[in-house]
Each structure stands twice: as structure tokens, then as C-alpha cells.
Amino acid sequence: MADENKNKPSESGGAGSNLADKFIPGVSEGKPGRGRPPKNPAPKGPDKSEIIAELFTPEQFISISTLPFDLAQAATAWDGWELDEKEERLLATSASATAREFLKGASFDPKWVILSMFALNLGKLIASRAIAYKTYKRDMAKPDDRKAS
């Protein structure tokens, strides 16, 4: 009988008490700790499906999906690369649907997706302006062809 009670915690916390109770107070009472979930867990943030629904709207993908056209326009200074609203909406809608499908059921951390989208948008703005500035400087260095005629 003494061997059966050897691993059980005693009321007094004496020699027969659980070793974990000596070093981690409250473990035997179900308090959060090694392997025990808290009785009242902290509220969770939105789940991934809510984040996907909010983040992967077509409006969020307009800038990303038009990136190649905006960069080409900046590089060539040709207005033919400019997309109209209907074309932008078509690209953004299909891009957001693609992203939703690829991430559906996938194990991912939303913060990295959000960071990636921000980095793409920021990179687009910087690159398009840098290219446009280079084109501007190149054009300013050329003699004015209109005066020659």
C-alpha cells in the first residue's frame, strides 16, 4: 500500500508529494503549466479564414496584379501600358481568387502573407518611381527635337 501512494501528492507536501509540485507550484491543481491548458484560455484572434476573407479581396490585389504594367509604363514612358478600370478589376479578381484557393486549407502564418503583400506593394511603388525618374532624367538630357524642326 505504501508503494501505491509513493507518487501521489500528499496534503502536507512532505516526502511523498509529487516532484512537479515542489518545483512548479499549482501543477497538481490544474493550473497552466507543463502540458496543461489554462482553464480560461486567452481569447484568440481572428482565424485564418477570416483573415483570408478580409485580406484577399480584389481591392487588395489591384496594386499587385497591375505591377508588371505599371513598371513597363514607367520604363517605356508609353501610355499604352496603362490599364483601364475594367482590366484592373479583372486581374485583381482573378489574383485574389487564386490566392484564396492556394491558401485554402494550407498551414500558413497570416503575418507572413501580409508582410509579403506589403513588400510587393512597397517595392512596386519604389521601382515604378525610380524607373520613371530615370526616364525623366534621360529625356531631360536629350536636346529638344521640336526646336530643330
Short mmCIF file of N, CA and C in Angstrom, two decimals:
data_model
loop_
_atom_site.label_atom_id
_atom_site.label_comp_id
_atom_site.label_asym_id
_atom_site.label_seq_id
_atom_site.Cartn_x
_atom_site.Cartn_y
_atom_site.Cartn_z
N MET A 1 0.82 -1.18 0.00
CA MET A 1 0.00 0.00 0.00
C MET A 1 0.87 1.24 0.00
N ALA A 2 2.00 1.20 0.68
CA ALA A 2 2.91 2.35 0.74
C ALA A 2 3.46 2.66 -0.64
N ASP A 3 3.69 1.62 -1.48
CA ASP A 3 4.21 1.84 -2.82
C ASP A 3 3.17 2.52 -3.72
N GLU A 4 1.89 2.26 -3.50
CA GLU A 4 0.85 2.86 -4.32
C GLU A 4 0.78 4.37 -4.09
N ASN A 5 0.99 4.83 -2.88
CA ASN A 5 0.89 6.25 -2.55
C ASN A 5 2.20 7.00 -2.75
N LYS A 6 3.22 6.29 -3.18
CA LYS A 6 4.55 6.88 -3.31
C LYS A 6 4.56 8.07 -4.28
N ASN A 7 3.85 7.97 -5.42
CA ASN A 7 3.88 9.02 -6.45
C ASN A 7 2.73 10.00 -6.34
N LYS A 8 1.82 9.79 -5.39
CA LYS A 8 0.70 10.70 -5.23
C LYS A 8 1.11 11.86 -4.35
N PRO A 9 0.62 13.08 -4.65
CA PRO A 9 0.97 14.21 -3.79
C PRO A 9 0.30 14.05 -2.43
N SER A 10 1.01 14.43 -1.41
CA SER A 10 0.41 14.39 -0.08
C SER A 10 -0.13 15.77 0.25
N GLU A 11 -1.03 15.82 1.17
CA GLU A 11 -1.63 17.08 1.58
C GLU A 11 -0.61 18.01 2.22
N SER A 12 0.34 17.43 2.89
CA SER A 12 1.31 18.23 3.63
C SER A 12 2.47 18.70 2.77
N GLY A 13 2.62 18.11 1.58
CA GLY A 13 3.75 18.47 0.72
C GLY A 13 5.03 17.87 1.20
N GLY A 14 4.95 16.82 1.99
CA GLY A 14 6.13 16.18 2.56
C GLY A 14 6.84 15.31 1.55
N ALA A 15 7.57 14.33 2.06
CA ALA A 15 8.43 13.49 1.24
C ALA A 15 7.68 12.72 0.18
N GLY A 16 6.40 12.43 0.38
CA GLY A 16 5.65 11.66 -0.59
C GLY A 16 4.96 12.51 -1.65
N SER A 17 5.16 13.84 -1.66
CA SER A 17 4.45 14.71 -2.60
C SER A 17 5.03 14.59 -4.01
N ASN A 18 4.25 15.01 -4.98
CA ASN A 18 4.66 14.98 -6.38
C ASN A 18 5.83 15.93 -6.60
N LEU A 19 6.84 15.46 -7.29
CA LEU A 19 8.04 16.25 -7.54
C LEU A 19 7.73 17.53 -8.31
N ALA A 20 6.79 17.46 -9.25
CA ALA A 20 6.44 18.64 -10.03
C ALA A 20 5.87 19.74 -9.15
N ASP A 21 5.09 19.36 -8.13
CA ASP A 21 4.52 20.36 -7.22
C ASP A 21 5.59 21.11 -6.44
N LYS A 22 6.70 20.46 -6.19
CA LYS A 22 7.77 21.11 -5.45
C LYS A 22 8.41 22.23 -6.27
N PHE A 23 8.51 22.02 -7.57
CA PHE A 23 9.20 22.98 -8.43
C PHE A 23 8.27 23.87 -9.24
N ILE A 24 7.06 23.40 -9.50
CA ILE A 24 6.09 24.19 -10.27
C ILE A 24 4.82 24.26 -9.45
N PRO A 25 4.67 25.28 -8.63
CA PRO A 25 3.51 25.37 -7.75
C PRO A 25 2.20 25.32 -8.52
N GLY A 26 1.25 24.56 -8.02
CA GLY A 26 -0.09 24.52 -8.58
C GLY A 26 -0.29 23.55 -9.72
N VAL A 27 0.72 22.80 -10.13
CA VAL A 27 0.56 21.89 -11.26
C VAL A 27 -0.51 20.85 -10.98
N SER A 28 -0.52 20.29 -9.80
CA SER A 28 -1.49 19.25 -9.49
C SER A 28 -2.91 19.80 -9.38
N GLU A 29 -3.07 21.11 -9.28
CA GLU A 29 -4.40 21.70 -9.16
C GLU A 29 -4.96 22.12 -10.52
N GLY A 30 -4.28 21.75 -11.60
CA GLY A 30 -4.79 22.05 -12.93
C GLY A 30 -4.46 23.45 -13.41
N LYS A 31 -3.54 24.13 -12.75
CA LYS A 31 -3.16 25.46 -13.21
C LYS A 31 -2.31 25.32 -14.47
N PRO A 32 -2.27 26.36 -15.30
CA PRO A 32 -1.49 26.26 -16.52
C PRO A 32 -0.04 25.92 -16.20
N GLY A 33 0.52 25.12 -17.01
CA GLY A 33 1.90 24.72 -16.81
C GLY A 33 2.21 23.57 -17.73
N ARG A 34 3.13 22.81 -17.38
CA ARG A 34 3.65 21.74 -18.22
C ARG A 34 2.55 20.82 -18.74
N GLY A 35 2.15 21.03 -19.96
CA GLY A 35 1.19 20.16 -20.61
C GLY A 35 -0.25 20.38 -20.26
N ARG A 36 -0.55 21.31 -19.40
CA ARG A 36 -1.94 21.56 -19.01
C ARG A 36 -2.41 22.87 -19.61
N PRO A 37 -3.51 22.82 -20.34
CA PRO A 37 -4.02 24.09 -20.89
C PRO A 37 -4.61 24.95 -19.78
N PRO A 38 -4.59 26.25 -19.93
CA PRO A 38 -5.20 27.10 -18.91
C PRO A 38 -6.71 26.87 -18.87
N LYS A 39 -7.29 27.05 -17.68
CA LYS A 39 -8.73 26.85 -17.55
C LYS A 39 -9.50 27.88 -18.36
N ASN A 40 -9.05 29.11 -18.37
CA ASN A 40 -9.67 30.18 -19.15
C ASN A 40 -8.64 30.68 -20.17
N PRO A 41 -8.56 30.01 -21.32
CA PRO A 41 -7.55 30.41 -22.29
C PRO A 41 -7.77 31.85 -22.77
N ALA A 42 -6.68 32.49 -23.15
CA ALA A 42 -6.77 33.86 -23.67
C ALA A 42 -7.60 33.84 -24.94
N PRO A 43 -8.36 34.91 -25.19
CA PRO A 43 -9.16 34.93 -26.41
C PRO A 43 -8.25 34.91 -27.63
N LYS A 44 -8.66 34.14 -28.61
CA LYS A 44 -7.88 34.03 -29.84
C LYS A 44 -8.28 35.16 -30.79
N GLY A 45 -7.36 35.50 -31.65
CA GLY A 45 -7.64 36.49 -32.68
C GLY A 45 -8.47 35.85 -33.77
N PRO A 46 -8.65 36.57 -34.86
CA PRO A 46 -9.45 36.01 -35.95
C PRO A 46 -8.77 34.77 -36.52
N ASP A 47 -9.58 33.80 -36.96
CA ASP A 47 -8.98 32.61 -37.54
C ASP A 47 -8.54 32.89 -38.98
N LYS A 48 -7.85 31.95 -39.56
CA LYS A 48 -7.26 32.16 -40.89
C LYS A 48 -8.31 32.44 -41.95
N SER A 49 -9.47 31.80 -41.85
CA SER A 49 -10.49 32.03 -42.86
C SER A 49 -11.00 33.47 -42.83
N GLU A 50 -11.07 34.06 -41.63
CA GLU A 50 -11.48 35.46 -41.52
C GLU A 50 -10.41 36.38 -42.11
N ILE A 51 -9.16 36.06 -41.85
CA ILE A 51 -8.06 36.87 -42.39
C ILE A 51 -8.04 36.78 -43.90
N ILE A 52 -8.20 35.57 -44.43
CA ILE A 52 -8.21 35.39 -45.88
C ILE A 52 -9.36 36.17 -46.51
N ALA A 53 -10.54 36.09 -45.89
CA ALA A 53 -11.70 36.80 -46.43
C ALA A 53 -11.46 38.31 -46.46
N GLU A 54 -10.83 38.84 -45.42
CA GLU A 54 -10.59 40.28 -45.35
C GLU A 54 -9.42 40.73 -46.21
N LEU A 55 -8.38 39.95 -46.22
CA LEU A 55 -7.14 40.34 -46.89
C LEU A 55 -7.14 40.05 -48.38
N PHE A 56 -7.81 39.01 -48.78
CA PHE A 56 -7.74 38.59 -50.18
C PHE A 56 -8.94 39.06 -50.99
N THR A 57 -9.31 40.29 -50.79
CA THR A 57 -10.37 40.88 -51.62
C THR A 57 -9.72 41.40 -52.89
N PRO A 58 -10.47 41.54 -53.95
CA PRO A 58 -9.89 42.09 -55.18
C PRO A 58 -9.25 43.46 -54.99
N GLU A 59 -9.81 44.28 -54.12
CA GLU A 59 -9.25 45.61 -53.89
C GLU A 59 -7.81 45.53 -53.37
N GLN A 60 -7.53 44.51 -52.57
CA GLN A 60 -6.18 44.34 -52.02
C GLN A 60 -5.19 43.89 -53.09
N PHE A 61 -5.69 43.34 -54.19
CA PHE A 61 -4.81 42.79 -55.22
C PHE A 61 -4.66 43.69 -56.45
N ILE A 62 -5.31 44.83 -56.47
CA ILE A 62 -5.18 45.72 -57.64
C ILE A 62 -3.73 46.12 -57.85
N SER A 63 -3.10 46.59 -56.81
CA SER A 63 -1.72 47.07 -56.92
C SER A 63 -0.77 45.95 -57.33
N ILE A 64 -0.93 44.78 -56.73
CA ILE A 64 -0.04 43.66 -57.04
C ILE A 64 -0.26 43.15 -58.46
N SER A 65 -1.51 43.01 -58.87
CA SER A 65 -1.78 42.44 -60.19
C SER A 65 -1.46 43.39 -61.34
N THR A 66 -1.42 44.68 -61.07
CA THR A 66 -1.08 45.63 -62.13
C THR A 66 0.41 45.99 -62.14
N LEU A 67 1.16 45.40 -61.26
CA LEU A 67 2.59 45.71 -61.12
C LEU A 67 3.35 45.63 -62.45
N PRO A 68 3.27 44.55 -63.22
CA PRO A 68 4.05 44.48 -64.46
C PRO A 68 3.71 45.61 -65.44
N PHE A 69 2.45 45.97 -65.51
CA PHE A 69 2.02 47.02 -66.43
C PHE A 69 2.52 48.39 -65.99
N ASP A 70 2.44 48.63 -64.68
CA ASP A 70 2.92 49.91 -64.16
C ASP A 70 4.43 50.06 -64.33
N LEU A 71 5.17 48.98 -64.12
CA LEU A 71 6.62 49.04 -64.31
C LEU A 71 6.98 49.21 -65.78
N ALA A 72 6.26 48.53 -66.66
CA ALA A 72 6.51 48.67 -68.10
C ALA A 72 6.21 50.09 -68.56
N GLN A 73 5.14 50.68 -68.05
CA GLN A 73 4.81 52.05 -68.40
C GLN A 73 5.90 53.01 -67.91
N ALA A 74 6.36 52.79 -66.69
CA ALA A 74 7.41 53.65 -66.15
C ALA A 74 8.71 53.50 -66.94
N ALA A 75 9.02 52.28 -67.38
CA ALA A 75 10.26 52.04 -68.11
C ALA A 75 10.24 52.59 -69.52
N THR A 76 9.08 52.56 -70.15
CA THR A 76 8.99 52.96 -71.56
C THR A 76 8.39 54.34 -71.77
N ALA A 77 7.75 54.86 -70.75
CA ALA A 77 7.03 56.14 -70.82
C ALA A 77 5.93 56.08 -71.89
N TRP A 78 5.44 54.90 -72.19
CA TRP A 78 4.37 54.73 -73.17
C TRP A 78 3.06 54.52 -72.42
N ASP A 79 2.08 55.33 -72.73
CA ASP A 79 0.78 55.26 -72.04
C ASP A 79 -0.04 54.03 -72.43
N GLY A 80 0.39 53.32 -73.42
CA GLY A 80 -0.32 52.11 -73.85
C GLY A 80 -0.31 51.01 -72.80
N TRP A 81 0.61 51.08 -71.86
CA TRP A 81 0.66 50.09 -70.79
C TRP A 81 -0.38 50.35 -69.70
N GLU A 82 -0.96 51.52 -69.70
CA GLU A 82 -1.93 51.86 -68.66
C GLU A 82 -3.20 51.03 -68.83
N LEU A 83 -3.63 50.41 -67.74
CA LEU A 83 -4.83 49.59 -67.76
C LEU A 83 -6.04 50.43 -67.41
N ASP A 84 -7.17 50.09 -68.02
CA ASP A 84 -8.39 50.79 -67.61
C ASP A 84 -8.96 50.08 -66.38
N GLU A 85 -9.98 50.66 -65.79
CA GLU A 85 -10.55 50.15 -64.55
C GLU A 85 -11.07 48.72 -64.69
N LYS A 86 -11.68 48.42 -65.84
CA LYS A 86 -12.23 47.08 -66.07
C LYS A 86 -11.10 46.04 -66.11
N GLU A 87 -10.00 46.37 -66.77
CA GLU A 87 -8.86 45.45 -66.84
C GLU A 87 -8.22 45.24 -65.46
N GLU A 88 -8.08 46.33 -64.71
CA GLU A 88 -7.53 46.22 -63.36
C GLU A 88 -8.40 45.32 -62.49
N ARG A 89 -9.70 45.52 -62.57
CA ARG A 89 -10.65 44.74 -61.76
C ARG A 89 -10.60 43.25 -62.15
N LEU A 90 -10.50 42.97 -63.44
CA LEU A 90 -10.41 41.58 -63.92
C LEU A 90 -9.16 40.90 -63.36
N LEU A 91 -8.03 41.56 -63.47
CA LEU A 91 -6.78 40.99 -62.94
C LEU A 91 -6.83 40.82 -61.43
N ALA A 92 -7.33 41.82 -60.74
CA ALA A 92 -7.38 41.77 -59.27
C ALA A 92 -8.32 40.68 -58.77
N THR A 93 -9.46 40.52 -59.44
CA THR A 93 -10.42 39.49 -59.04
C THR A 93 -9.83 38.10 -59.21
N SER A 94 -9.18 37.86 -60.35
CA SER A 94 -8.60 36.53 -60.57
C SER A 94 -7.39 36.30 -59.67
N ALA A 95 -6.61 37.33 -59.37
CA ALA A 95 -5.47 37.19 -58.47
C ALA A 95 -5.93 36.86 -57.05
N SER A 96 -6.96 37.53 -56.58
CA SER A 96 -7.44 37.25 -55.21
C SER A 96 -8.05 35.86 -55.12
N ALA A 97 -8.76 35.44 -56.16
CA ALA A 97 -9.34 34.09 -56.16
C ALA A 97 -8.23 33.03 -56.18
N THR A 98 -7.18 33.29 -56.94
CA THR A 98 -6.04 32.36 -56.98
C THR A 98 -5.39 32.25 -55.61
N ALA A 99 -5.15 33.38 -54.97
CA ALA A 99 -4.52 33.37 -53.64
C ALA A 99 -5.39 32.63 -52.63
N ARG A 100 -6.69 32.88 -52.65
CA ARG A 100 -7.60 32.19 -51.71
C ARG A 100 -7.53 30.68 -51.91
N GLU A 101 -7.55 30.24 -53.17
CA GLU A 101 -7.54 28.81 -53.45
C GLU A 101 -6.21 28.17 -53.06
N PHE A 102 -5.12 28.84 -53.32
CA PHE A 102 -3.82 28.28 -52.99
C PHE A 102 -3.62 28.17 -51.48
N LEU A 103 -4.19 29.08 -50.72
CA LEU A 103 -4.00 29.06 -49.28
C LEU A 103 -5.13 28.36 -48.52
N LYS A 104 -6.16 27.94 -49.23
CA LYS A 104 -7.27 27.25 -48.58
C LYS A 104 -6.77 25.94 -47.98
N GLY A 105 -6.94 25.79 -46.71
CA GLY A 105 -6.54 24.56 -46.04
C GLY A 105 -5.05 24.42 -45.83
N ALA A 106 -4.28 25.38 -46.30
CA ALA A 106 -2.82 25.32 -46.13
C ALA A 106 -2.44 25.78 -44.73
N SER A 107 -1.35 25.27 -44.28
CA SER A 107 -0.82 25.70 -42.99
C SER A 107 0.10 26.89 -43.24
N PHE A 108 -0.32 28.06 -42.82
CA PHE A 108 0.48 29.26 -43.02
C PHE A 108 0.23 30.23 -41.88
N ASP A 109 1.19 31.10 -41.71
CA ASP A 109 1.07 32.14 -40.69
C ASP A 109 0.65 33.42 -41.42
N PRO A 110 -0.52 33.96 -41.15
CA PRO A 110 -1.02 35.12 -41.88
C PRO A 110 -0.07 36.31 -41.87
N LYS A 111 0.72 36.46 -40.81
CA LYS A 111 1.59 37.64 -40.76
C LYS A 111 2.59 37.63 -41.91
N TRP A 112 3.02 36.45 -42.37
CA TRP A 112 3.99 36.40 -43.47
C TRP A 112 3.32 36.72 -44.80
N VAL A 113 2.08 36.33 -44.96
CA VAL A 113 1.34 36.67 -46.17
C VAL A 113 1.12 38.19 -46.22
N ILE A 114 0.73 38.77 -45.10
CA ILE A 114 0.51 40.21 -45.02
C ILE A 114 1.82 40.96 -45.29
N LEU A 115 2.91 40.49 -44.70
CA LEU A 115 4.20 41.12 -44.92
C LEU A 115 4.61 41.02 -46.39
N SER A 116 4.37 39.89 -47.01
CA SER A 116 4.71 39.71 -48.43
C SER A 116 3.91 40.66 -49.31
N MET A 117 2.63 40.81 -49.01
CA MET A 117 1.79 41.72 -49.80
C MET A 117 2.27 43.16 -49.63
N PHE A 118 2.62 43.54 -48.40
CA PHE A 118 3.13 44.89 -48.17
C PHE A 118 4.44 45.10 -48.93
N ALA A 119 5.34 44.12 -48.87
CA ALA A 119 6.63 44.24 -49.54
C ALA A 119 6.45 44.37 -51.05
N LEU A 120 5.54 43.61 -51.63
CA LEU A 120 5.28 43.73 -53.07
C LEU A 120 4.74 45.12 -53.41
N ASN A 121 3.79 45.60 -52.63
CA ASN A 121 3.22 46.92 -52.90
C ASN A 121 4.26 48.02 -52.74
N LEU A 122 5.04 47.95 -51.70
CA LEU A 122 6.08 48.95 -51.48
C LEU A 122 7.13 48.89 -52.58
N GLY A 123 7.56 47.69 -52.92
CA GLY A 123 8.54 47.52 -53.99
C GLY A 123 8.04 48.06 -55.32
N LYS A 124 6.77 47.84 -55.59
CA LYS A 124 6.18 48.36 -56.83
C LYS A 124 6.25 49.87 -56.87
N LEU A 125 5.86 50.50 -55.79
CA LEU A 125 5.86 51.96 -55.76
C LEU A 125 7.27 52.52 -55.92
N ILE A 126 8.20 51.96 -55.22
CA ILE A 126 9.58 52.44 -55.31
C ILE A 126 10.15 52.20 -56.71
N ALA A 127 9.98 51.00 -57.23
CA ALA A 127 10.54 50.66 -58.54
C ALA A 127 9.93 51.49 -59.66
N SER A 128 8.61 51.66 -59.64
CA SER A 128 7.98 52.42 -60.72
C SER A 128 8.42 53.88 -60.69
N ARG A 129 8.58 54.43 -59.51
CA ARG A 129 9.03 55.82 -59.42
C ARG A 129 10.50 55.97 -59.78
N ALA A 130 11.30 55.00 -59.41
CA ALA A 130 12.72 55.05 -59.76
C ALA A 130 12.91 54.94 -61.28
N ILE A 131 12.14 54.07 -61.91
CA ILE A 131 12.22 53.92 -63.36
C ILE A 131 11.72 55.19 -64.04
N ALA A 132 10.61 55.72 -63.55
CA ALA A 132 10.07 56.95 -64.13
C ALA A 132 11.06 58.10 -63.98
N TYR A 133 11.74 58.18 -62.86
CA TYR A 133 12.72 59.23 -62.65
C TYR A 133 13.90 59.06 -63.60
N LYS A 134 14.35 57.83 -63.80
CA LYS A 134 15.45 57.58 -64.73
C LYS A 134 15.04 57.99 -66.14
N THR A 135 13.83 57.67 -66.54
CA THR A 135 13.32 58.06 -67.86
C THR A 135 13.25 59.58 -67.96
N TYR A 136 12.79 60.22 -66.92
CA TYR A 136 12.71 61.68 -66.88
C TYR A 136 14.09 62.31 -67.05
N LYS A 137 15.07 61.80 -66.30
CA LYS A 137 16.43 62.33 -66.40
C LYS A 137 17.01 62.11 -67.79
N ARG A 138 16.73 60.95 -68.38
CA ARG A 138 17.21 60.66 -69.73
C ARG A 138 16.60 61.63 -70.74
N ASP A 139 15.30 61.87 -70.60
CA ASP A 139 14.63 62.77 -71.52
C ASP A 139 15.09 64.22 -71.35
N MET A 140 15.41 64.59 -70.15
CA MET A 140 15.89 65.95 -69.89
C MET A 140 17.29 66.17 -70.47
N ALA A 141 18.06 65.12 -70.60
CA ALA A 141 19.41 65.22 -71.13
C ALA A 141 19.43 65.32 -72.65
N LYS A 142 18.35 64.90 -73.31
CA LYS A 142 18.28 64.95 -74.77
C LYS A 142 18.01 66.39 -75.22
N PRO A 143 18.59 66.76 -76.37
CA PRO A 143 18.24 68.08 -76.92
C PRO A 143 16.78 68.06 -77.36
N ASP A 144 16.14 69.19 -77.29
CA ASP A 144 14.74 69.29 -77.66
C ASP A 144 14.60 69.14 -79.17
N ASP A 145 13.97 68.05 -79.61
CA ASP A 145 13.81 67.77 -81.05
C ASP A 145 12.86 68.76 -81.71
N ARG A 146 11.97 69.37 -80.93
CA ARG A 146 10.98 70.27 -81.52
C ARG A 146 11.64 71.56 -82.03
N LYS A 147 12.69 71.99 -81.39
CA LYS A 147 13.34 73.23 -81.81
C LYS A 147 14.07 73.04 -83.13
N ALA A 148 14.51 71.83 -83.42
CA ALA A 148 15.26 71.57 -84.64
C ALA A 148 14.38 71.64 -85.89
N SER A 149 13.06 71.44 -85.76
CA SER A 149 12.22 71.43 -86.95
C SER A 149 11.85 72.79 -87.43
#
